[in-house]
mmCIF file of C-alpha atoms in Angstrom:
data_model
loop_
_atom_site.group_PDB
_atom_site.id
_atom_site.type_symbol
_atom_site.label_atom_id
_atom_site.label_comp_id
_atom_site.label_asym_id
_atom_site.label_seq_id
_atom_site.Cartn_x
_atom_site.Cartn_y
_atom_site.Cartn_z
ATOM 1 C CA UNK P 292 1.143 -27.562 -6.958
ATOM 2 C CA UNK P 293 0.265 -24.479 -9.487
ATOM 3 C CA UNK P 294 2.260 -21.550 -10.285
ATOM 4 C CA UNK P 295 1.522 -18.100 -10.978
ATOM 5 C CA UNK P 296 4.014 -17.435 -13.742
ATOM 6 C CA UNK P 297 5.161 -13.516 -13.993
ATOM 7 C CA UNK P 298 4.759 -12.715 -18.069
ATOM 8 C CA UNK P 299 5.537 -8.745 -17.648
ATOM 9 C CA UNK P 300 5.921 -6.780 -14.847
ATOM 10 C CA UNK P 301 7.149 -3.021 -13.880
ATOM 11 C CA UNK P 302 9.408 -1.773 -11.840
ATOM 12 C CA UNK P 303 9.081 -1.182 -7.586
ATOM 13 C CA UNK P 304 7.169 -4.805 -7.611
ATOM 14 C CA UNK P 305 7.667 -7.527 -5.301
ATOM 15 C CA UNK P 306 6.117 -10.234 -2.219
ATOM 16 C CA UNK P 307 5.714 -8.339 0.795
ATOM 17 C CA UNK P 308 3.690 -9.347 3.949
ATOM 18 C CA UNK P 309 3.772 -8.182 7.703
ATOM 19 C CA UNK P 310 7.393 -7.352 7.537
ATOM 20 C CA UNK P 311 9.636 -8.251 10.406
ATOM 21 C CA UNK P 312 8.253 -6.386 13.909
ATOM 22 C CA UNK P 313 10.598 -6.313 16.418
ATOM 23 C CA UNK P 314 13.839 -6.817 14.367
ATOM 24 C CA UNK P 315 15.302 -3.180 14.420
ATOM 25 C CA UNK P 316 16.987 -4.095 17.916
ATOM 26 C CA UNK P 317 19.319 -6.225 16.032
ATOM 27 C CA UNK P 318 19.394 -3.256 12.670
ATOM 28 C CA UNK P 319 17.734 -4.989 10.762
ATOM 29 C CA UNK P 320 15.183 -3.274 8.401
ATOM 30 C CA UNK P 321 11.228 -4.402 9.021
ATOM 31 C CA UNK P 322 9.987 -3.858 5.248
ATOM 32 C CA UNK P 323 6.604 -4.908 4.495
ATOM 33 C CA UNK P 324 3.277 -3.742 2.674
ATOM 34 C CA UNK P 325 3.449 0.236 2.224
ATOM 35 C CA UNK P 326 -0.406 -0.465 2.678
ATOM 36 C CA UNK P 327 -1.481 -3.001 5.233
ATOM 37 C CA UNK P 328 -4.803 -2.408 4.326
ATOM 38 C CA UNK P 329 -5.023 -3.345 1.222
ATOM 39 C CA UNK P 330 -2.608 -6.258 1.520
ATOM 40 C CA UNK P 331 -5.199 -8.060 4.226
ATOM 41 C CA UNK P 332 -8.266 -6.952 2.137
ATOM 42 C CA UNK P 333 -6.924 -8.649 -0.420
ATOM 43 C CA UNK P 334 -5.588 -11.856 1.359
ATOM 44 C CA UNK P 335 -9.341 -11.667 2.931
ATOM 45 C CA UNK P 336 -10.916 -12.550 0.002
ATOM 46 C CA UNK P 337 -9.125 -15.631 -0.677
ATOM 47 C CA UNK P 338 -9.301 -16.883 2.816
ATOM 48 C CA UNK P 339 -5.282 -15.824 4.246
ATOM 49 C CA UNK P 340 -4.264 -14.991 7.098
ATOM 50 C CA UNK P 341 -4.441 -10.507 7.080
ATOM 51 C CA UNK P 342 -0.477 -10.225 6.500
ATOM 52 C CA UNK P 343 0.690 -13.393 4.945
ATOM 53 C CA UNK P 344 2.963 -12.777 1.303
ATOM 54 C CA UNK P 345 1.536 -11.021 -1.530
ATOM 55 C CA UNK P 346 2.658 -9.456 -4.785
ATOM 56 C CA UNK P 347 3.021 -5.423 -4.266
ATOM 57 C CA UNK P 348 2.604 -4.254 -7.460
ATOM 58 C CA UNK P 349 3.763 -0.419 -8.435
ATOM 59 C CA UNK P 350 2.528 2.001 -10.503
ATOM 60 C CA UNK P 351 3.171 0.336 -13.879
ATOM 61 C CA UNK P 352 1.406 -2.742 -15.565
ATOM 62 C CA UNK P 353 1.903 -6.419 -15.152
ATOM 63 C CA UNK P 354 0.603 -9.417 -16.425
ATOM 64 C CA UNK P 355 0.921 -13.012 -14.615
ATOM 65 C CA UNK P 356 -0.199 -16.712 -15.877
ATOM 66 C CA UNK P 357 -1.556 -19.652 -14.438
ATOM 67 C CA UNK P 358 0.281 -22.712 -14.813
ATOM 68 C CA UNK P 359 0.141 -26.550 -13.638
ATOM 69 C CA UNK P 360 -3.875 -25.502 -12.997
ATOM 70 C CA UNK P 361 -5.773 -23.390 -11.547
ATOM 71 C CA UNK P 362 -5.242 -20.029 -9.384
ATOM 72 C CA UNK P 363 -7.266 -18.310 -7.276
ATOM 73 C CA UNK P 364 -6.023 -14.377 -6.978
ATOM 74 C CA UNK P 365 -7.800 -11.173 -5.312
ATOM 75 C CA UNK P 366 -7.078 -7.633 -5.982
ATOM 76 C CA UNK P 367 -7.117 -4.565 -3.466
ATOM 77 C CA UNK P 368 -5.040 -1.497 -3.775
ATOM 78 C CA UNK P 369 -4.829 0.990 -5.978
ATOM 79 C CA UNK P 370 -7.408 0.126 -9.009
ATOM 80 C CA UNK P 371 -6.431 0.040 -12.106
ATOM 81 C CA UNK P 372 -7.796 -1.795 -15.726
ATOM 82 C CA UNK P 373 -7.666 -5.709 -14.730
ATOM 83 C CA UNK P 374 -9.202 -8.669 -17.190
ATOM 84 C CA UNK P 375 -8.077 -12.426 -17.178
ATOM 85 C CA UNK P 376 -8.290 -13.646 -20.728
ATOM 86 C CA UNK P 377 -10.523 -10.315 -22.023
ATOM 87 C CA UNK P 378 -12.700 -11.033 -19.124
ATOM 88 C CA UNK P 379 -13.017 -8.096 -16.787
ATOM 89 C CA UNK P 380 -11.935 -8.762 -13.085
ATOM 90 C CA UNK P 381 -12.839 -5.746 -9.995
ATOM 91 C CA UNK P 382 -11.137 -4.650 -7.793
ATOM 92 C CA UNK P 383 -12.032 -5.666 -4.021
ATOM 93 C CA UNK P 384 -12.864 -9.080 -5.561
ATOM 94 C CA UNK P 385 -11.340 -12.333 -5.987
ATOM 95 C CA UNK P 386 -10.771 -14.616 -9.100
ATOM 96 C CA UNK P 387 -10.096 -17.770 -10.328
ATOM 97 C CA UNK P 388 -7.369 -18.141 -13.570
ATOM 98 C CA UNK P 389 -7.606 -21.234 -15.288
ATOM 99 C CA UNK P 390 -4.678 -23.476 -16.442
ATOM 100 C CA UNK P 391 -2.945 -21.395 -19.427
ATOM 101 C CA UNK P 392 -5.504 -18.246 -18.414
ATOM 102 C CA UNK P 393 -3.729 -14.986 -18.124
ATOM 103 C CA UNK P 394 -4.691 -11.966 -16.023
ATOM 104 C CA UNK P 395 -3.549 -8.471 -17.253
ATOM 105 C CA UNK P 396 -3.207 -5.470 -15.341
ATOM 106 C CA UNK P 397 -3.214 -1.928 -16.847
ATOM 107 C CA UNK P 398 -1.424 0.961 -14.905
ATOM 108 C CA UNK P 399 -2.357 2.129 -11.451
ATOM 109 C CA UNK P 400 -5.161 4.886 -11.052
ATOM 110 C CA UNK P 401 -5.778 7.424 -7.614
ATOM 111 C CA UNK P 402 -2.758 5.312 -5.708
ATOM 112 C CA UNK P 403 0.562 3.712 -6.327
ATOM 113 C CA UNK P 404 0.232 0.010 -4.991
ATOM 114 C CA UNK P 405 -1.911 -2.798 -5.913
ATOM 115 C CA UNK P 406 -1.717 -6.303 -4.232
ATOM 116 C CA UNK P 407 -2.399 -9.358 -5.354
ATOM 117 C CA UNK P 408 -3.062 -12.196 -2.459
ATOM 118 C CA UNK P 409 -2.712 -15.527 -3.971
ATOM 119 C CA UNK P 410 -4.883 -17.962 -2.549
ATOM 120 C CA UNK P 411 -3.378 -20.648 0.438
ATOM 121 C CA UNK P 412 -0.763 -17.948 -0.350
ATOM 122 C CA UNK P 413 2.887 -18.061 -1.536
ATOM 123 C CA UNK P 414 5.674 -20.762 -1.246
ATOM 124 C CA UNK P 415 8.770 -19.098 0.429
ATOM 125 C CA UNK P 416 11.745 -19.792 2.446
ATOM 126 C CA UNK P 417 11.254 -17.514 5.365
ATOM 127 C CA UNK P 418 14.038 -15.189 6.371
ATOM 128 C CA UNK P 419 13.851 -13.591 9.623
ATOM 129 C CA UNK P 420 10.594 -14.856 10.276
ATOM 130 C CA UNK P 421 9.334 -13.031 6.854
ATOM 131 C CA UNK P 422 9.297 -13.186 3.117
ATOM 132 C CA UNK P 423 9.533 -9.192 2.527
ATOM 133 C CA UNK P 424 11.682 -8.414 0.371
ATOM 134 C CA UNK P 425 14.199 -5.876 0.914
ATOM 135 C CA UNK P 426 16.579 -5.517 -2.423
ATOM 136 C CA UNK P 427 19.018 -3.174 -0.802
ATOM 137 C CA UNK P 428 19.455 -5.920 1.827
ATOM 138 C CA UNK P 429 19.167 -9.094 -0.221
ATOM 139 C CA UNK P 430 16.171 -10.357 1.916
ATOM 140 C CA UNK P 431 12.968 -11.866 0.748
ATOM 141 C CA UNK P 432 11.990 -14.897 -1.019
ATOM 142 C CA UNK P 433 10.797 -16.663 -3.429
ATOM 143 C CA UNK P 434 13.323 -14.152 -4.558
ATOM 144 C CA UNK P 435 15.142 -11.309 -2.950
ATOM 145 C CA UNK P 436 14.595 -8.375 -5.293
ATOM 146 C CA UNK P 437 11.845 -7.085 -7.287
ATOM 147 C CA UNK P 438 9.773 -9.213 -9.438
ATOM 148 C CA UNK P 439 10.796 -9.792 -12.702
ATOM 149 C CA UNK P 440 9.386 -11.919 -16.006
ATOM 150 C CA UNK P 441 9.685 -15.049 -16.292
ATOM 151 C CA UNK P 442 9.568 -15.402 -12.190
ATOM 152 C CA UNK P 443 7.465 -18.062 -10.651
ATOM 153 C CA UNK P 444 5.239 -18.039 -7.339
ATOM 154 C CA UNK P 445 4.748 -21.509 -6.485
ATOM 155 C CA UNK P 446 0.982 -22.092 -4.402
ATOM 156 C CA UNK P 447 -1.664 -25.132 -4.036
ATOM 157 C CA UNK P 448 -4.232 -25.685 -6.647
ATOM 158 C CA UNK P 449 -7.270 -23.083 -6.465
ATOM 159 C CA UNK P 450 -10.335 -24.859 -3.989
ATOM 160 C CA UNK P 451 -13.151 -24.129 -5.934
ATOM 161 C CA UNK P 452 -14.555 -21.856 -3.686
ATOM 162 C CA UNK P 453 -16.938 -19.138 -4.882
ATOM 163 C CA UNK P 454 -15.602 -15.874 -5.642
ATOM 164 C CA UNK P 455 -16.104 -12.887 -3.125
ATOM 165 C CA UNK P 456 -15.980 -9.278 -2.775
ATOM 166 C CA UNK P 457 -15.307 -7.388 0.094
ATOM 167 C CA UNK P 458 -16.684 -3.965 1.284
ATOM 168 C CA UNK P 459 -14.113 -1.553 2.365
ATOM 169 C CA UNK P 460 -14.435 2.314 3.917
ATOM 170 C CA UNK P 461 -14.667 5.354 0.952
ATOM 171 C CA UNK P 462 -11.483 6.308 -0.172
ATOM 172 C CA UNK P 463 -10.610 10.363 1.248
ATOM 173 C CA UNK P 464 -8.806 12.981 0.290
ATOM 174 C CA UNK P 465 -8.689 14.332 3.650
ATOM 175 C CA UNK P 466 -5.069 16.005 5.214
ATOM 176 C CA UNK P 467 -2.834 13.441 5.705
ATOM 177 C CA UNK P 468 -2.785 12.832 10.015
ATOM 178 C CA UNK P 469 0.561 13.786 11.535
ATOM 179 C CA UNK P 470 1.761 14.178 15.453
ATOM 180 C CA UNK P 471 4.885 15.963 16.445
ATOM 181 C CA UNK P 472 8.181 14.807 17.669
ATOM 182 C CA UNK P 473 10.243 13.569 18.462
ATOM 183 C CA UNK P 474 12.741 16.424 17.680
ATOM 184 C CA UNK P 475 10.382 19.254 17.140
ATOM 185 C CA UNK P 476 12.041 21.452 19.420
ATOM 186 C CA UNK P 477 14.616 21.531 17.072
ATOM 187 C CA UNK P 478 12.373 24.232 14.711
ATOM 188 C CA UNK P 479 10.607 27.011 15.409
ATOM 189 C CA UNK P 480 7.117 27.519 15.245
ATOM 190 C CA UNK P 481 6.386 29.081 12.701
ATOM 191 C CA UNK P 482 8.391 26.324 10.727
ATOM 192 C CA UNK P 483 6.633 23.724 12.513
ATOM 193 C CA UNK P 484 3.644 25.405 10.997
ATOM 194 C CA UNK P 485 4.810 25.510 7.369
ATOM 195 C CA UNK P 486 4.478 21.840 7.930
ATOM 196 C CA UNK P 487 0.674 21.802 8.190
ATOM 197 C CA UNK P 488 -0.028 25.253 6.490
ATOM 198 C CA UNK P 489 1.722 24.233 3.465
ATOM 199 C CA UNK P 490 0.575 21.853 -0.088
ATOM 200 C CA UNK P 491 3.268 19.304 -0.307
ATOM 201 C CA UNK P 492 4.327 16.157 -3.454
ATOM 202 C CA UNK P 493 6.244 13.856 -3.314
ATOM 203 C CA UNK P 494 9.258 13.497 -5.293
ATOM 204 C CA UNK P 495 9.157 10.949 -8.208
ATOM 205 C CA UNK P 496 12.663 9.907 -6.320
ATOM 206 C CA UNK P 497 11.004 8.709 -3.690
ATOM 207 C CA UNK P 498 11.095 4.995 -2.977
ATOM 208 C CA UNK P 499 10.356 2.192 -0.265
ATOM 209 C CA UNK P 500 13.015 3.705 1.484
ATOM 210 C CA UNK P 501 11.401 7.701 1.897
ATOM 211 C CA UNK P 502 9.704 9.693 -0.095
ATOM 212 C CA UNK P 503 11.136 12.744 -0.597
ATOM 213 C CA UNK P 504 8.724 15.728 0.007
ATOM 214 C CA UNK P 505 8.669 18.930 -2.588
ATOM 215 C CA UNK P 506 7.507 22.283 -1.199
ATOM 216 C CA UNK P 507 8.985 25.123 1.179
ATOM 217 C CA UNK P 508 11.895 24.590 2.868
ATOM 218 C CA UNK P 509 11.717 23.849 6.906
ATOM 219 C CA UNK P 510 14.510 25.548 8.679
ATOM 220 C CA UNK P 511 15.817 24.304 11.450
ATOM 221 C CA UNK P 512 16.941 26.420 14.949
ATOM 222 C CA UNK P 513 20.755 24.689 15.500
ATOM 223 C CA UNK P 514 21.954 22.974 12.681
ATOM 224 C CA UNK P 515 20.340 19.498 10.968
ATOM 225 C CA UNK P 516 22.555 16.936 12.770
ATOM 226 C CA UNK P 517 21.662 15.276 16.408
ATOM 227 C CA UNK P 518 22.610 12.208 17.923
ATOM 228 C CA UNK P 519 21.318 8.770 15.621
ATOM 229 C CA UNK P 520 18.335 7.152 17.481
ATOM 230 C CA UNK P 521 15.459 5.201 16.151
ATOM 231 C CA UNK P 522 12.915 5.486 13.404
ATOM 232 C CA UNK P 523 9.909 4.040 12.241
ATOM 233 C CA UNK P 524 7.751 3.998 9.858
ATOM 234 C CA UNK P 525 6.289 7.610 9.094
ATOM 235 C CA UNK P 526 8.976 9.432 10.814
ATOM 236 C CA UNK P 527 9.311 13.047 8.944
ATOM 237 C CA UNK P 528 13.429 14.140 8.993
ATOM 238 C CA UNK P 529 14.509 16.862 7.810
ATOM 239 C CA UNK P 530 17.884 17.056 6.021
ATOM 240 C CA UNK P 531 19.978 19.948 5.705
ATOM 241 C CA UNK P 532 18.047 21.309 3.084
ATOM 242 C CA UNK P 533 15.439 21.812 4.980
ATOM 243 C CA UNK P 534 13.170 19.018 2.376
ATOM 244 C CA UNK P 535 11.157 16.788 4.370
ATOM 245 C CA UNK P 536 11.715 12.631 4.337
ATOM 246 C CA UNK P 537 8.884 10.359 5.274
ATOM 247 C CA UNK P 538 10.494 7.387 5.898
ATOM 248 C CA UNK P 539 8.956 4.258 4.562
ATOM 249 C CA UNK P 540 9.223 0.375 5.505
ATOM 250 C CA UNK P 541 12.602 0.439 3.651
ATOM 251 C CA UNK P 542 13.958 2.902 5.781
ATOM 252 C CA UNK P 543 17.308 2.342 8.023
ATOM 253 C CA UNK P 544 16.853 1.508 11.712
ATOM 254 C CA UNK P 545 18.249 4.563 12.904
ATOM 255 C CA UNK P 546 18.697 8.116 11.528
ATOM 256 C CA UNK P 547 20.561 11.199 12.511
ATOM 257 C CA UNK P 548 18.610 13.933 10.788
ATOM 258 C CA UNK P 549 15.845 15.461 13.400
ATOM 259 C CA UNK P 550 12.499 13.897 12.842
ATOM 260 C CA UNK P 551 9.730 17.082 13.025
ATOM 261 C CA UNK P 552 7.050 15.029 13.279
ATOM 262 C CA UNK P 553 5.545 11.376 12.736
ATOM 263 C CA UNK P 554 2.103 10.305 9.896
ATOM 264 C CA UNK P 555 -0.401 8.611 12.433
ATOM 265 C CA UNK P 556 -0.322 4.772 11.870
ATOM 266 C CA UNK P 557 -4.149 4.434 10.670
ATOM 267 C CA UNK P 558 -3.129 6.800 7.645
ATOM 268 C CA UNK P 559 -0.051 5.678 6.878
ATOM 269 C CA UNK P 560 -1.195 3.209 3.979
ATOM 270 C CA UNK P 561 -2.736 6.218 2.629
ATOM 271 C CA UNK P 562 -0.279 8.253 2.495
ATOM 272 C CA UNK P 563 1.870 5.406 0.841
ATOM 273 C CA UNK P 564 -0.632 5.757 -1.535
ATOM 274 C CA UNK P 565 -0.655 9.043 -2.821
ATOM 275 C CA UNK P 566 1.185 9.253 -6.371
ATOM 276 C CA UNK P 567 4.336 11.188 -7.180
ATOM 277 C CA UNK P 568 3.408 14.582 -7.858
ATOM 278 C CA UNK P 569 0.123 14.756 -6.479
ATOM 279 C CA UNK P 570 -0.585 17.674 -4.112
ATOM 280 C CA UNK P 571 -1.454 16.975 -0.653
ATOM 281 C CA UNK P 572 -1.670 18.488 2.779
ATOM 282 C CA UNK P 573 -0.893 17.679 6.969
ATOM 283 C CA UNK P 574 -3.374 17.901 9.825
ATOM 284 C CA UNK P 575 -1.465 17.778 13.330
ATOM 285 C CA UNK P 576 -2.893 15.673 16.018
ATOM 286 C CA UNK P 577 -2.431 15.247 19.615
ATOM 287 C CA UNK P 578 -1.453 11.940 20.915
ATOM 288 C CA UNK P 579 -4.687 10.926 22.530
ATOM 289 C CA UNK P 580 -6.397 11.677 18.927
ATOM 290 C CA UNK P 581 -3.392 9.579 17.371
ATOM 291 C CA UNK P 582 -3.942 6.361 19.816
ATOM 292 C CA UNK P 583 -7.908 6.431 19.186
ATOM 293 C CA UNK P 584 -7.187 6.206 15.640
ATOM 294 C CA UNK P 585 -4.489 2.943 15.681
ATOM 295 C CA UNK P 586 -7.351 1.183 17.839
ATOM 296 C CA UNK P 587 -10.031 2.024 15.220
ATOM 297 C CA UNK P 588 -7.692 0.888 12.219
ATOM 298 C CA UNK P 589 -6.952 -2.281 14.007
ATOM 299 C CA UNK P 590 -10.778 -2.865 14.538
ATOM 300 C CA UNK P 591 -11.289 -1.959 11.037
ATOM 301 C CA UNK P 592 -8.404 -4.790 10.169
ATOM 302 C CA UNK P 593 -10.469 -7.370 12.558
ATOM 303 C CA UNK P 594 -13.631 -6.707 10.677
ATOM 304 C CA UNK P 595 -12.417 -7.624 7.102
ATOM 305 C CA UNK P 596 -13.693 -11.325 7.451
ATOM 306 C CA UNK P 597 -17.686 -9.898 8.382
ATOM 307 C CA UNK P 598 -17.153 -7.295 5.657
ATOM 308 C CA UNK P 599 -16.767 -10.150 2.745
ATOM 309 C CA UNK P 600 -20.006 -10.854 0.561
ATOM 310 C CA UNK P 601 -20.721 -13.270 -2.602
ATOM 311 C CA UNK P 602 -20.555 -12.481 -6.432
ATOM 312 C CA UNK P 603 -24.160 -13.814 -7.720
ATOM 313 C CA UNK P 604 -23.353 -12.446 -10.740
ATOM 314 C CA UNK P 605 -20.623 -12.068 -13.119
ATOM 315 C CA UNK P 606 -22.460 -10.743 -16.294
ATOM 316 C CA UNK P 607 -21.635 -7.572 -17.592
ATOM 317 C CA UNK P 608 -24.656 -5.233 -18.955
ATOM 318 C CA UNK P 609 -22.309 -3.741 -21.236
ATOM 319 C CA UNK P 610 -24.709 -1.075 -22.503
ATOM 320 C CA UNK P 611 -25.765 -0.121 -19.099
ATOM 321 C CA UNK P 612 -21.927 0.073 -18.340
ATOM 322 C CA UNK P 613 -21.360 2.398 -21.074
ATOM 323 C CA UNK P 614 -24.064 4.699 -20.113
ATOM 324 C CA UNK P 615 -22.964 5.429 -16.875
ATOM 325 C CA UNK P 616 -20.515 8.090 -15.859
ATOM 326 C CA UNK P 617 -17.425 5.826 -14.513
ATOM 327 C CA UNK P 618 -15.314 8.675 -14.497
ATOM 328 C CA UNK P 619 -13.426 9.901 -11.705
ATOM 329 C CA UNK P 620 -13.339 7.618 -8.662
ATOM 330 C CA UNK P 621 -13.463 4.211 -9.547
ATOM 331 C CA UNK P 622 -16.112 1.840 -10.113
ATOM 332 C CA UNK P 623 -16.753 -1.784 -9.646
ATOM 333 C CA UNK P 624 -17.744 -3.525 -13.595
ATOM 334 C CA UNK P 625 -19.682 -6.186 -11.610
ATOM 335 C CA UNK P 626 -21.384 -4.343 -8.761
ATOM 336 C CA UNK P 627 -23.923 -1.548 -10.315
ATOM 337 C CA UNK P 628 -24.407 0.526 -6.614
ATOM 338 C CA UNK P 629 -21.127 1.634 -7.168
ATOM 339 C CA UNK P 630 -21.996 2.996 -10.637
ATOM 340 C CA UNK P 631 -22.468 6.812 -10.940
ATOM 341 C CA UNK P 632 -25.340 6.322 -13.052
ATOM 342 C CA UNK P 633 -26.570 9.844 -14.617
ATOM 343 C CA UNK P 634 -30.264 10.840 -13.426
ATOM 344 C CA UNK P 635 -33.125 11.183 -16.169
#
């Protein structure tokens, strides 16, 4: 067996997979990847099943080390500086650390979560059918709380096979894809409309439980309190003070507060993405728009294995590298089309 030995790593980090669907009926929280996507991209790459245990790594740096031999790792997520032993590693990509090798991971750039799929994946006691962790519950394993140093994810040697890359849709910027209800009746339009009309950020507060929304107040018609029924994830309350919650894997089963409106499911991960303090917007949908969507992200999740291709090369032109304009969105070190190389 190797490890993957955690040297540093920041806070809001820790092995999530598919969660646990189907286990609110007994209150029991799911958890699980904030972005699905990027958790089976990455366990794509190094031949796992879509939603089996990976590290979710948060906005801050971490650093992990190979030890007992060899380990093969992808990357998917939000990007963000990544070398093993001064080597540069991309994003999208997977990677083999050598015995002793370490790979290093700067902080995270135009998202919050990165995830790293270990390959034949991680060694856990299942609980509840899952490894997720859930720290406010005490679930998850290898451990049940964020990832700290000096942790150890314990996987089979690295196979040898050759590294790949995998080709995923452009990132967007595009309004964030909400449909109303259940409890919309509880505001009036025009506040209903404040929802969508109006640039929202999320509160640096915000957690894997909700994150807490900062713009204008939504008022509600009779008071903020209604009978507790069920959420899940995406459901928009709104509290007394009339400052939106998006409710997040985390979340409790049930809530009391009345939910406005619900993000889509295919831009969920997305919006699980977007980084404290950056502005964003809503686009209401109608259900029918909402359901085409969730089949097309589930076809997109079914493609991943057709969308993987080889790494011929791993050499760096450094002084072509340092010629092009890298800036803004960001670029694959190893894969020149995604260069934006200036014109003569």
């Amino acid at each position: 067996m190797s490890k993957l030995v955690v040297s540093s790593i920041g806070p809001a980090s820790s092995v999530q997979d598919a969660g646990r669907p189907g286990s609110q009926r007994y209150g029991l929280v799911p958890s699980g990847a904030m972005d699905r996507l990027s958790l089976a991209a990455a366990n794509t790459l190094v031949g796992n099943d879509l939603f089996a245990a990976a590290v979710e790594i948060g906005p801050f740096g971490a650093s992990f080390t190979a030890r007992g031999g060899a380990v093969r790792v992808a990357l998917a997520g939000a990007s963000r500086n990544a070398d093993i032993g001064g080597r540069p590693v991309a994003f999208d990509s997977s990677a083999t650390l050598a015995e002793g090798e370490t790979l290093t991971l700067g902080f995270a750039r135009g998202g919050s979560f990165s995830y790293l799929a270990i390959e034949h994946g991680i060694e856990g006691e299942p609980m509840f059918g899952s490894l997720a962790v859930n720290a406010r519950a005490g679930l998850g394993s290898p451990y049940p709380r964020p990832l700290q140093s000096g942790d150890e994810l314990t996987t089979q040697a690295a196979s040898g096979a050759p590294e790949r890359r995998i080709e995923l849709p452009a990132a967007t910027d595009a309004p964030i894809r909400i449909l109303f209800g259940p409890q919309d009746d509880e505001f009036a339009e025009d506040h209903k409309e404040l929802l969508v009309d109006s640039e929202w950020k999320i509160s640096a507060t915000s957690d894997r439980m909700g994150y807490r929304l900062e713009g204008p107040a939504i008022k509600h018609l009779d008071g903020h309190n209604i009978v507790s029924d069920g959420t899940v994830n995406g459901s928009i309350q709104v509290p007394g003070n009339g400052q939106p919650i998006v409710l997040m894997p985390d979340r409790g089963t049930s809530g009391g507060y009345p939910k406005i409106a619900t993000v889509i499911t295919a831009d969920f991960g997305r919006f699980a993405q977007i980084s404290a303090g950056r502005p964003f917007r809503f686009k209401a949908v109608t259900m029918a728009e909402a359901q085409a969507e969730a089949i097309k992200f589930h076809e997109l999740l079914r493609s991943l294995p057709d969308r993987l291709r080889g790494i011929e090369d791993f050499g760096l032109n450094i002084e072509a590298l340092r010629d092009a304009n890298v800036a803004g969105q960001a670029v694959n070190a190893v894969d020149v089309s995604t260069w934006q190389v200036a014109l003569p």
